[in-house]
Structures are given as structure tokens and as C-alpha cells.
Short mmCIF file of C-alpha atoms in Angstrom, two decimals:
data_model
loop_
_atom_site.label_atom_id
_atom_site.label_comp_id
_atom_site.label_asym_id
_atom_site.label_seq_id
_atom_site.Cartn_x
_atom_site.Cartn_y
_atom_site.Cartn_z
CA MET B 1399 150.98 72.94 17.98
CA PHE B 1400 149.87 72.67 21.62
CA PRO B 1401 151.30 75.59 23.60
CA ASP B 1402 150.97 74.16 27.09
CA LEU B 1403 149.93 71.09 29.05
CA ALA B 1404 146.38 72.28 29.72
CA THR B 1405 145.77 72.83 26.02
CA LEU B 1406 147.18 69.42 25.12
CA LEU B 1407 144.98 67.67 27.69
CA ALA B 1408 141.89 69.55 26.52
CA ARG B 1409 142.45 68.84 22.83
CA ALA B 1410 143.06 65.15 23.57
CA SER B 1411 139.75 64.73 25.42
CA PRO B 1412 136.96 62.79 23.75
CA PHE B 1413 134.41 65.38 22.64
CA ARG B 1414 131.93 66.72 25.16
CA SER B 1415 129.67 69.74 25.12
CA GLY B 1416 131.19 71.36 28.21
CA ASP B 1417 134.65 71.62 26.69
CA ALA B 1418 133.12 73.04 23.51
CA LEU B 1419 131.18 75.58 25.57
CA ALA B 1420 134.43 76.63 27.24
CA GLY B 1421 136.27 76.89 23.92
CA LEU B 1422 138.67 74.13 24.91
CA ALA B 1423 137.65 71.21 22.69
CA ALA B 1424 139.61 70.10 19.64
CA ALA B 1425 138.38 71.80 16.47
CA SER B 1426 138.26 68.51 14.56
CA ALA B 1427 138.70 64.79 14.95
CA ALA B 1428 142.10 65.13 13.28
CA GLU B 1429 143.26 67.64 15.89
CA ARG B 1430 141.97 65.35 18.65
CA VAL B 1431 143.92 62.37 17.31
CA ALA B 1432 147.05 64.50 16.92
CA ALA B 1433 146.72 65.61 20.54
CA GLN B 1434 146.19 62.05 21.74
CA MET B 1435 149.30 60.91 19.87
CA ALA B 1436 151.33 63.76 21.37
CA LEU B 1437 149.94 63.00 24.81
CA ALA B 1438 150.86 59.32 24.50
CA ASP B 1439 154.49 60.33 23.95
CA LEU B 1440 154.54 62.73 26.91
CA PRO B 1441 156.62 61.59 29.93
CA LEU B 1442 154.72 61.30 33.19
CA LEU B 1443 157.42 63.50 34.74
CA VAL B 1444 156.10 66.43 32.70
CA LEU B 1445 152.67 65.95 34.26
CA LEU B 1446 154.35 66.04 37.64
CA SER B 1447 156.47 69.11 37.01
CA GLU B 1448 154.09 71.31 35.00
CA ALA B 1449 150.95 72.43 36.86
CA VAL B 1450 147.77 72.98 34.88
CA VAL B 1451 146.64 75.44 37.57
CA PRO B 1452 149.44 77.53 39.13
CA TYR B 1453 150.81 76.31 42.46
CA GLU B 1454 150.83 79.82 43.92
CA ALA B 1455 147.19 80.47 43.01
CA ASP B 1456 145.45 77.25 43.95
CA GLU B 1457 145.38 75.18 47.15
CA VAL B 1458 144.27 72.05 45.27
CA THR B 1459 147.44 72.22 43.17
CA ARG B 1460 149.47 72.68 46.34
CA LEU B 1461 147.75 69.65 47.86
CA ILE B 1462 148.55 67.52 44.82
CA VAL B 1463 152.20 68.56 44.69
CA ASP B 1464 152.92 68.57 48.42
CA THR B 1465 151.41 65.14 49.09
CA HIS B 1466 152.89 63.35 46.08
CA ASP B 1467 154.65 60.12 47.11
CA ALA B 1468 157.94 59.82 45.24
CA VAL B 1469 158.52 56.26 46.43
CA ALA B 1470 155.16 55.08 45.11
CA PHE B 1471 155.84 56.93 41.85
CA ALA B 1472 159.25 55.31 41.30
CA PRO B 1473 158.00 52.19 39.43
CA ILE B 1474 156.33 54.35 36.78
CA ALA B 1475 158.61 57.42 36.83
CA ALA B 1476 160.34 56.57 33.54
CA LEU B 1477 157.14 55.93 31.61
CA THR B 1478 155.34 58.00 29.02
CA VAL B 1479 151.55 58.32 29.15
CA GLY B 1480 151.26 55.67 26.45
CA ALA B 1481 153.58 53.29 28.28
CA PHE B 1482 151.63 53.98 31.48
CA ARG B 1483 148.49 52.72 29.74
CA GLU B 1484 150.27 49.47 28.86
CA TYR B 1485 151.55 49.18 32.42
CA LEU B 1486 148.05 49.59 33.86
CA LEU B 1487 146.54 47.00 31.57
CA ALA B 1488 149.20 44.45 32.54
CA ALA B 1489 149.46 45.27 36.26
CA ALA B 1490 148.10 43.08 39.02
CA PRO B 1491 145.79 44.54 41.70
CA ASP B 1492 148.55 44.76 44.29
CA GLU B 1493 150.76 46.68 41.85
CA LEU B 1494 147.98 49.19 41.23
CA ALA B 1495 147.52 49.65 44.96
CA ALA B 1496 151.25 50.18 45.45
CA ILE B 1497 151.50 53.07 42.97
CA ARG B 1498 148.28 54.94 43.77
CA ALA B 1499 149.89 57.51 46.07
CA GLY B 1500 152.38 58.31 43.29
CA VAL B 1501 149.72 58.92 40.64
CA THR B 1502 148.54 62.50 40.31
CA PRO B 1503 145.05 63.40 39.04
CA GLU B 1504 146.60 64.84 35.90
CA MET B 1505 148.35 61.52 35.20
CA ALA B 1506 145.10 59.62 35.69
CA ALA B 1507 143.20 62.04 33.45
CA ALA B 1508 145.90 61.98 30.79
CA VAL B 1509 146.05 58.22 30.47
CA SER B 1510 142.25 57.95 30.44
CA LYS B 1511 142.15 60.20 27.37
CA ILE B 1512 144.04 57.66 25.27
CA MET B 1513 142.12 54.63 26.57
CA ARG B 1514 139.16 52.89 25.02
CA GLN B 1515 136.15 52.20 27.20
CA GLN B 1516 137.20 48.58 27.59
CA ASP B 1517 140.58 49.78 28.90
CA LEU B 1518 138.87 51.99 31.49
CA ILE B 1519 136.73 49.05 32.57
CA ALA B 1520 139.55 46.48 32.65
CA VAL B 1521 141.87 48.59 34.81
CA ALA B 1522 139.20 49.88 37.18
CA ALA B 1523 138.02 46.32 37.79
CA LYS B 1524 141.47 45.49 39.19
CA CYS B 1525 141.56 48.43 41.61
CA ARG B 1526 140.61 47.35 45.13
CA VAL B 1527 139.54 50.06 47.57
CA VAL B 1528 137.94 48.98 50.85
CA THR B 1529 136.45 51.34 53.47
CA ARG B 1530 134.59 50.82 56.73
CA PHE B 1531 132.24 52.57 59.14
CA ARG B 1532 129.52 50.16 60.33
CA ASN B 1533 130.05 47.75 57.46
CA THR B 1534 132.69 46.88 54.88
CA ILE B 1535 132.38 48.51 51.47
CA GLY B 1536 134.34 47.71 48.30
CA LEU B 1537 135.19 44.05 48.70
CA PRO B 1538 135.54 42.02 45.47
CA GLY B 1539 132.26 40.56 44.27
CA ARG B 1540 130.19 43.12 46.18
CA LEU B 1541 128.00 45.99 45.01
CA SER B 1542 126.66 48.48 47.53
CA VAL B 1543 123.73 50.84 47.06
CA ARG B 1544 123.05 54.27 48.47
CA LEU B 1545 119.40 54.33 49.46
CA GLN B 1546 118.30 57.84 48.38
CA PRO B 1547 114.86 58.53 49.91
CA ASN B 1548 114.53 62.21 49.00
CA HIS B 1549 111.26 64.05 49.56
CA PRO B 1550 110.17 67.43 48.11
CA THR B 1551 109.20 68.81 51.55
CA ASP B 1552 111.51 66.73 53.79
CA ASP B 1553 108.42 65.03 55.28
CA PRO B 1554 109.87 62.39 57.61
CA ARG B 1555 106.96 60.01 56.89
CA GLY B 1556 107.63 60.22 53.16
CA VAL B 1557 111.34 59.69 53.70
CA ALA B 1558 110.67 56.74 55.99
CA ALA B 1559 108.36 55.12 53.44
CA SER B 1560 111.10 55.26 50.81
CA VAL B 1561 113.64 53.92 53.31
CA LEU B 1562 111.42 50.92 53.96
CA ASP B 1563 110.92 50.34 50.24
CA GLY B 1564 114.66 50.34 49.67
CA LEU B 1565 115.48 48.08 52.59
CA LEU B 1566 112.94 45.49 51.40
CA LEU B 1567 114.74 45.48 48.05
CA GLY B 1568 118.22 45.07 49.50
CA SER B 1569 119.40 48.70 49.18
CA GLY B 1570 121.08 50.86 51.80
CA ASP B 1571 124.38 49.17 52.58
CA ALA B 1572 126.47 52.06 51.22
CA VAL B 1573 124.46 54.65 53.13
CA ILE B 1574 120.90 55.74 53.73
CA GLY B 1575 121.41 59.28 52.51
CA VAL B 1576 118.86 62.09 52.12
CA ASN B 1577 119.38 65.26 50.12
CA PRO B 1578 117.47 67.81 52.20
CA ALA B 1579 115.06 70.05 50.31
CA THR B 1580 115.96 72.86 52.71
CA ASP B 1581 119.52 73.10 53.98
CA ASN B 1582 118.99 74.28 57.54
CA VAL B 1583 119.89 72.97 60.96
CA GLU B 1584 116.33 72.13 62.03
CA ALA B 1585 115.56 70.01 58.99
CA THR B 1586 118.96 68.34 59.21
CA CYS B 1587 118.46 67.44 62.88
CA THR B 1588 114.96 66.09 62.25
CA LEU B 1589 116.05 63.85 59.40
CA LEU B 1590 119.22 62.64 61.14
CA THR B 1591 117.23 61.72 64.24
CA MET B 1592 114.58 59.86 62.26
CA LEU B 1593 117.09 57.93 60.14
CA ASP B 1594 119.15 56.97 63.16
CA ALA B 1595 116.04 55.77 64.99
CA ILE B 1596 115.21 53.42 62.13
CA ARG B 1597 118.81 52.19 61.93
CA ASP B 1598 119.02 51.67 65.67
CA ARG B 1599 115.60 50.02 66.09
CA TYR B 1600 116.37 47.34 63.54
CA ALA B 1601 120.11 47.17 64.24
CA ILE B 1602 120.92 47.84 60.58
CA PRO B 1603 124.67 47.60 59.95
CA THR B 1604 124.88 50.68 57.78
CA GLN B 1605 125.37 54.42 58.09
CA THR B 1606 123.02 57.35 57.61
CA CYS B 1607 123.63 60.80 56.19
CA VAL B 1608 121.78 64.02 55.51
CA LEU B 1609 123.59 65.66 52.63
CA ALA B 1610 123.57 69.13 54.14
CA HIS B 1611 126.32 71.67 53.64
CA VAL B 1612 129.52 71.10 55.57
CA THR B 1613 128.79 74.20 57.66
CA THR B 1614 125.28 72.99 58.54
CA SER B 1615 126.19 69.51 59.76
CA PRO B 1616 128.59 70.63 62.53
CA ARG B 1617 125.85 72.90 63.87
CA ALA B 1618 123.55 69.88 63.93
CA ILE B 1619 126.21 67.99 65.89
CA GLU B 1620 126.26 70.84 68.42
CA ARG B 1621 122.54 70.29 68.93
CA GLY B 1622 123.11 66.61 69.63
CA ALA B 1623 122.09 65.20 66.24
CA PRO B 1624 123.31 61.62 65.62
CA LEU B 1625 125.55 62.23 62.60
CA ASP B 1626 127.42 59.34 61.02
CA LEU B 1627 128.91 60.77 57.83
CA MET B 1628 129.97 64.32 57.00
CA PHE B 1629 128.95 65.21 53.44
CA GLN B 1630 130.12 67.81 50.96
CA SER B 1631 130.16 68.43 47.23
CA ILE B 1632 133.68 69.24 46.06
CA ALA B 1633 135.49 70.30 42.89
CA GLY B 1634 138.99 70.36 41.46
CA THR B 1635 140.09 73.96 41.94
CA GLU B 1636 140.22 76.29 44.91
CA ALA B 1637 137.94 78.77 43.15
CA ALA B 1638 135.34 76.11 42.35
CA ASN B 1639 135.36 74.89 45.94
CA ARG B 1640 134.98 78.47 47.08
CA SER B 1641 131.82 78.65 44.96
CA PHE B 1642 130.56 75.71 47.04
CA GLY B 1643 131.46 77.61 50.20
CA VAL B 1644 134.27 75.28 51.24
CA SER B 1645 138.04 75.13 51.60
CA LEU B 1646 140.49 72.40 52.54
CA ALA B 1647 140.73 73.82 56.05
CA LEU B 1648 136.96 73.78 56.48
CA LEU B 1649 136.76 70.17 55.28
CA ALA B 1650 139.46 69.20 57.78
CA GLU B 1651 137.52 70.85 60.63
CA ALA B 1652 134.33 69.08 59.60
CA ARG B 1653 136.06 65.71 59.46
CA GLU B 1654 137.45 66.20 62.96
CA ALA B 1655 133.96 67.01 64.22
CA ALA B 1656 132.61 63.77 62.76
CA LEU B 1657 135.54 61.70 64.04
CA ALA B 1658 135.05 63.07 67.55
CA LEU B 1659 131.62 61.40 67.72
CA LYS B 1660 133.23 57.93 67.41
CA ARG B 1661 130.07 56.42 65.94
CA GLY B 1662 131.78 53.95 63.62
CA THR B 1663 131.94 50.36 64.82
CA LEU B 1664 134.26 48.87 62.18
CA GLY B 1665 136.19 51.89 60.97
CA ASP B 1666 136.54 55.66 60.97
CA ASN B 1667 135.96 56.59 57.33
CA VAL B 1668 133.51 59.41 58.09
CA MET B 1669 133.47 61.53 54.92
CA TYR B 1670 131.13 61.33 51.94
CA PHE B 1671 131.93 63.43 48.85
CA GLU B 1672 130.09 64.04 45.61
CA THR B 1673 131.60 65.46 42.42
CA GLY B 1674 130.66 65.92 38.78
CA GLN B 1675 132.17 67.02 35.49
CA GLY B 1676 131.29 70.60 34.64
CA SER B 1677 131.00 72.11 38.10
CA ALA B 1678 134.18 74.17 37.76
CA LEU B 1679 133.14 75.43 34.34
CA SER B 1680 129.68 76.39 35.58
CA ALA B 1681 131.38 78.43 38.34
CA ASP B 1682 133.81 80.01 35.86
CA ALA B 1683 136.59 78.47 37.96
CA HIS B 1684 138.26 75.99 35.58
CA HIS B 1685 141.39 78.05 34.73
CA GLY B 1686 141.22 76.93 31.11
CA VAL B 1687 141.48 73.25 32.05
CA ASP B 1688 139.14 70.70 30.46
CA GLN B 1689 136.29 69.45 32.60
CA GLN B 1690 137.47 65.86 32.93
CA THR B 1691 140.93 66.86 34.16
CA VAL B 1692 139.39 69.27 36.66
CA GLU B 1693 137.09 66.47 37.81
CA ALA B 1694 140.07 64.19 38.41
CA ARG B 1695 141.65 66.94 40.53
CA ALA B 1696 138.59 66.82 42.77
CA TYR B 1697 139.60 63.26 43.62
CA ALA B 1698 142.83 64.58 45.12
CA VAL B 1699 140.71 66.64 47.48
CA ALA B 1700 138.62 63.60 48.39
CA ARG B 1701 141.67 61.37 48.83
CA ALA B 1702 143.14 63.74 51.41
CA PHE B 1703 140.26 63.06 53.80
CA ASP B 1704 140.09 59.25 53.74
CA PRO B 1705 136.39 59.04 52.76
CA LEU B 1706 133.96 56.18 53.14
CA LEU B 1707 132.22 57.05 49.88
CA VAL B 1708 132.85 59.21 46.81
CA ASN B 1709 130.60 59.41 43.80
CA THR B 1710 130.39 61.36 40.61
CA VAL B 1711 126.84 62.53 39.86
CA VAL B 1712 127.75 62.08 36.26
CA GLY B 1713 124.79 63.42 34.26
CA PHE B 1714 123.19 65.67 36.84
CA ILE B 1715 124.61 69.00 35.76
CA GLY B 1716 122.94 68.81 32.35
CA PRO B 1717 123.50 68.68 28.57
CA GLU B 1718 125.48 71.91 28.56
CA TYR B 1719 128.35 69.79 29.92
CA LEU B 1720 127.47 66.22 28.88
CA TYR B 1721 125.08 66.44 25.97
CA ASP B 1722 123.81 62.91 25.42
CA GLY B 1723 123.96 59.30 26.53
CA LYS B 1724 127.23 58.70 24.69
CA GLN B 1725 128.98 61.55 26.49
CA ILE B 1726 127.48 60.58 29.86
CA THR B 1727 128.62 56.99 29.41
CA ARG B 1728 132.18 57.97 28.55
CA ALA B 1729 132.34 60.45 31.44
CA GLY B 1730 131.02 57.92 33.94
CA LEU B 1731 133.64 55.35 32.98
CA GLU B 1732 136.41 57.97 33.01
CA ASP B 1733 135.43 59.26 36.44
CA HIS B 1734 135.17 55.78 37.90
CA PHE B 1735 138.54 54.78 36.45
CA CYS B 1736 140.34 57.91 37.67
CA GLY B 1737 138.82 57.70 41.13
CA LYS B 1738 139.67 54.04 41.58
CA LEU B 1739 143.20 54.48 40.23
CA LEU B 1740 143.77 57.27 42.78
CA GLY B 1741 142.56 55.00 45.59
CA LEU B 1742 139.00 56.18 46.17
CA PRO B 1743 135.92 54.10 47.06
CA MET B 1744 134.27 55.26 43.86
CA GLY B 1745 130.59 55.12 43.09
CA VAL B 1746 128.59 56.64 40.26
CA ASP B 1747 125.16 58.21 40.22
CA VAL B 1748 124.12 56.88 36.82
CA CYS B 1749 121.81 59.73 35.92
CA TYR B 1750 120.58 62.35 33.48
CA THR B 1751 118.35 65.41 33.43
CA ASN B 1752 115.12 65.45 31.46
CA HIS B 1753 116.44 67.96 28.91
CA ALA B 1754 119.48 65.82 28.00
CA GLU B 1755 119.56 63.63 24.89
CA ALA B 1756 119.55 60.49 27.00
CA ASP B 1757 117.09 57.94 28.32
CA GLN B 1758 116.90 54.99 30.68
CA ASP B 1759 118.30 52.63 28.06
CA ASP B 1760 121.50 54.69 28.10
CA MET B 1761 121.56 54.42 31.88
CA ASP B 1762 121.03 50.65 31.74
CA ALA B 1763 124.05 50.35 29.47
CA LEU B 1764 126.26 52.54 31.68
CA LEU B 1765 125.08 50.78 34.82
CA THR B 1766 126.02 47.41 33.34
CA LEU B 1767 129.43 48.64 32.18
CA LEU B 1768 130.14 50.07 35.63
CA GLY B 1769 129.15 46.80 37.25
CA VAL B 1770 131.69 44.99 35.10
CA ALA B 1771 134.22 47.69 36.03
CA GLY B 1772 133.74 46.96 39.74
CA VAL B 1773 131.89 50.13 40.75
CA THR B 1774 131.75 50.42 44.53
CA PHE B 1775 128.17 51.63 44.78
CA VAL B 1776 125.30 53.09 42.79
CA MET B 1777 122.13 54.96 43.72
CA GLY B 1778 118.82 53.45 44.71
CA VAL B 1779 116.01 55.94 44.06
CA PRO B 1780 112.31 54.98 44.25
CA GLY B 1781 111.26 54.38 40.66
CA ALA B 1782 114.59 55.86 39.45
CA ASP B 1783 112.84 59.27 39.51
CA ASP B 1784 114.03 61.67 42.20
CA VAL B 1785 110.94 63.70 43.09
CA MET B 1786 112.93 66.34 44.96
CA LEU B 1787 115.96 66.88 42.72
CA SER B 1788 113.93 66.31 39.51
CA TYR B 1789 116.35 64.07 37.65
CA GLN B 1790 116.47 60.45 36.54
CA SER B 1791 118.78 57.99 38.29
CA THR B 1792 118.75 54.25 39.05
CA SER B 1793 116.16 52.41 41.08
CA PHE B 1794 116.22 49.74 43.79
CA HIS B 1795 115.22 47.28 41.06
CA ASP B 1796 118.10 48.40 38.85
CA ALA B 1797 120.51 47.51 41.64
CA LEU B 1798 118.83 44.11 41.97
CA TYR B 1799 119.25 43.60 38.23
CA LEU B 1800 122.96 44.39 38.38
CA ARG B 1801 123.60 42.17 41.38
CA GLY B 1802 121.71 39.33 39.75
CA ALA B 1803 123.22 39.66 36.28
CA LEU B 1804 126.81 39.84 37.54
CA GLY B 1805 126.55 37.67 40.65
CA LEU B 1806 127.30 40.56 43.01
CA ARG B 1807 126.26 40.75 46.65
CA PRO B 1808 125.72 43.48 49.24
CA ALA B 1809 128.26 44.39 51.90
CA PRO B 1810 128.76 41.26 54.04
CA GLU B 1811 127.40 42.69 57.30
CA PHE B 1812 124.33 44.06 55.51
CA GLU B 1813 123.80 40.77 53.69
CA ALA B 1814 123.79 38.96 57.03
CA TRP B 1815 121.26 41.48 58.37
CA LEU B 1816 118.98 40.86 55.40
CA ALA B 1817 119.12 37.15 56.22
CA ARG B 1818 118.24 37.78 59.87
CA MET B 1819 115.28 39.94 58.82
CA GLY B 1820 113.98 37.33 56.42
CA VAL B 1821 114.70 39.18 53.19
CA ALA B 1822 118.04 37.55 52.41
CA GLY B 1823 116.72 36.81 48.92
CA ALA B 1824 116.48 40.50 48.11
CA VAL B 1825 119.77 40.58 46.26
CA THR B 1826 118.71 39.15 42.90
CA PRO B 1827 115.83 39.95 40.54
CA ASP B 1828 113.99 36.66 40.99
CA CYS B 1829 113.28 37.50 44.63
CA ILE B 1830 111.48 40.79 43.95
CA PRO B 1831 108.00 39.23 43.98
CA ALA B 1832 108.73 37.52 47.29
CA ALA B 1833 109.91 40.75 48.85
CA LEU B 1834 106.78 42.60 47.79
CA SER B 1835 104.05 39.94 47.92
CA ASP B 1836 102.12 38.23 50.67
CA ARG B 1837 105.05 35.84 50.99
CA MET B 1838 107.01 38.58 52.77
CA PRO B 1839 108.05 37.18 56.18
CA ALA B 1840 105.54 38.02 58.90
CA ALA B 1841 108.32 39.08 61.27
CA LEU B 1842 109.22 41.93 58.93
CA SER B 1843 105.78 42.83 57.60
CA ASP B 1844 104.50 43.21 61.16
CA ARG B 1845 107.13 45.88 61.75
CA ILE B 1846 106.23 48.05 58.78
CA PRO B 1847 103.69 50.18 60.67
CA ALA B 1848 106.24 50.77 63.43
CA ALA B 1849 108.79 51.90 60.87
CA LEU B 1850 106.41 54.65 59.86
CA SER B 1851 105.05 55.51 63.28
CA PRO B 1852 105.26 59.02 64.76
CA THR B 1853 107.30 57.73 67.69
CA LEU B 1854 110.00 56.13 65.57
CA ILE B 1855 110.47 59.07 63.25
CA GLY B 1856 110.53 61.58 66.07
CA LEU B 1857 107.32 63.47 65.38
CA ASP B 1858 105.77 63.28 68.83
#
């Protein structure tokens, strides 16, 4: 009924518009259930021995096969996909950590396809992945936030204003990261210099990043720019990565360039990756593999470079791939589960485009589910509306809500910095008025003009 592994995985996937667009989705609910039942009975060894993208034709497949850890795989080697689900639900955190190097992306994707959302949440919540650069990210009971101060013209004053807004609301411990409107060396250097000046002036225990292309950032380093993290969008096939202008060799060179700067004080996790379901399909580079399995393969690429941060920009690519809030929610939980199971410091950009059948209520629900699932970090965008990328995400206040509702705290070093700066309360919703009103500590409010001054942001 299912001629090969790729077909079986595709037919077993919960319905999404991208798989239908590619002609890969099950034709009916009955076919989907039949595929899920067949997949549950499939031995994990088949997923290890049968490649969904040929070994000879794809460097991501070669990476997955050549780096597989047989010792870590041994405890689960005799299991079927269905039995693997039961194992994951019963396993303790240390057991999950012990097997991660033996789990392939295809195994993670396969088991996710037969799991309910509560299963995805329960297992991901037990996966502990901790990374370090200038602070410690991923500890239990912590939720970090990427402060995303994008600006439609890369105006440093506009970026700095958003940075200040986010810091006053407790965001920025994952990274202060700007998507540049123009990917060129000059803009990258200007923004890196400005962000580093703010970080250095106030001794903020975090890291900064300009999300320029991996070929742009090394050129900025050559000009003396203070780069903390090397960023790149990645995908799950060699052809899809080629459409992004990258290869595994290029990523390795870029990582070495960032490591050579030795800017980390607590650790040397210097890479930041972003992914998203549908990117391989949009590049006609999916090899007939469903979009969620290809997405999981991108995590093998990320895992090879020991990143500080990885996040799926789950609804950004549009309704052609994830049509509505239901599909976005399922995809976000799948991506988070697969990334955490494979050992990644996984965050999610809880987001949607304005032409998708989704709204902020859908994002509130997904954000809350991810918080319960132990998501490493989420986005903090002024007003949840990115004025440069033109999509809807989560706001600084949304992060405050999640921390308050679930009793989560920022990274410990960043939390201590907030206390020193007099905004230690900015981790729960009830402190928002204090952070924004005339009760804001004078020591911090007096510094606001300096944070926006031409000298600090490198304009004079």
C-alpha cells in the first residue's frame, strides 16, 4: 500500500496544506490512519537503514548516517516506532539525554506522527538542553526571550528604542537579534557596533546578533565588527540549503570564524539557526519527502554545529504550507518536540502571516502549550507586529504573561542583571505598570537618553 518509507511518512502526517500542495498528503482520513498504524509497527532499524533522500545525492543524509551513535541507539534499537513512543513517555530526563545521539531526524519525525499533542508536550518537557555564551540558557524553570528590534530602514535609533523597550520588560536574555532590512556588510557592521555598545555600557549578560547571511558576517568580522553569534537559516536537504546559499563546509568555516573571536564568557556555543516547515518545498528541494520530516532533518544540520539557539519560525512561510491556526499549532509542537529530542536548544517563533487563517488567539494558545512543553525561548517583538518583516509574532508582554502564568524566570545571569538595574520585577505581568510608569527606578530612567544617544549607537 505504501511503496517506500518517504511515502509512508508523508501519508502518516497530520494534514497540512504544504503536503497537499506537494501531492504527498493522504487522500483521506482513512488512508492517514492506515499509514499511522503501519508506521507504528515499523522497526526503528528500518528508519536507520532506508534513507528518505539518497546517501549519494545529499550531504545532509550523509551527515545523519555518518554521525549516528550506535552506542546511544542500543537501548532503543529493538523497538518499533509505536514502542518508541511508549518508551519516550515513560523515560526519565537522563534517559532521553543518553539516547539523543542515537536518534535520527527520521525517527523523531516518525514517532511524532503517531503522537497526540499532549504526548509531544509531555516528552519535550522532559528534554533538558543547556547552552552557554554570556549566560546560561535552557535550565529547568527558565524561559528566555529573543529581543527582536527590527526596523524597516535599519535606523540604529529605531533599533535602540526597541531594545530599550524590551530590556525594560525583561526580554533579551536569549539574544538581542536584529534581522537587517538590507543584508550588506556596512549595515551589519553598524548594527553590530551599536548593539555591542549598549550591551557593553550596561554590562548586560547576554549576546547580540545581526541575522545577516553567513557569507556577510565573516566579512563584517574582517572589518573588526564585534560579532557574538553567527546566524544562518538552514533546511533539511542539500538542495534546499543550496537555495539559501550555504553548505555544511561553509557553515563550518563560519563557526570557526566566530569561535576565533573568543567573545563568550561562559561558553562557546556561537551558532544561531532558524528553520521552518515548507522551506524545502518552496525551493523545490524536498525530494518527495513531507515537510515535517524534512524540517526534522534540518535539526541534524543544526546539531552538528553545537548551537546556542535554534528556532523554527513556524508560521512565517505562509498558508500555502501551514494553512490555519490548527496546522500552525501542530507544527510548532512537532518542531519543538523533534528539536528537543535530538538535543537542540529549541525555541519557536510563534507567528503567522496576515493572509493565514490564524489570529493572535491561536498564537496565545500555542505559546501557552509551548511554555508547558518547556520551550527554550520565544520571540519578543514590539507590539507583536514586526514592522520590517510584516508578520505577527509574540510581544514582550506575551513573554511576561507566559513567565507569570507558569512561574518561569529569565536566564539566571540576566535575572541578576535585571535586579541590579532595578527592574527585577519585570518577569511577571503584575510588574508591567511599574516598569513603564513613573515608579521606574531613577537610576535606570536617567540612562534612557544615553541609550539612544548618537555616541552610544555609533552615529558620530
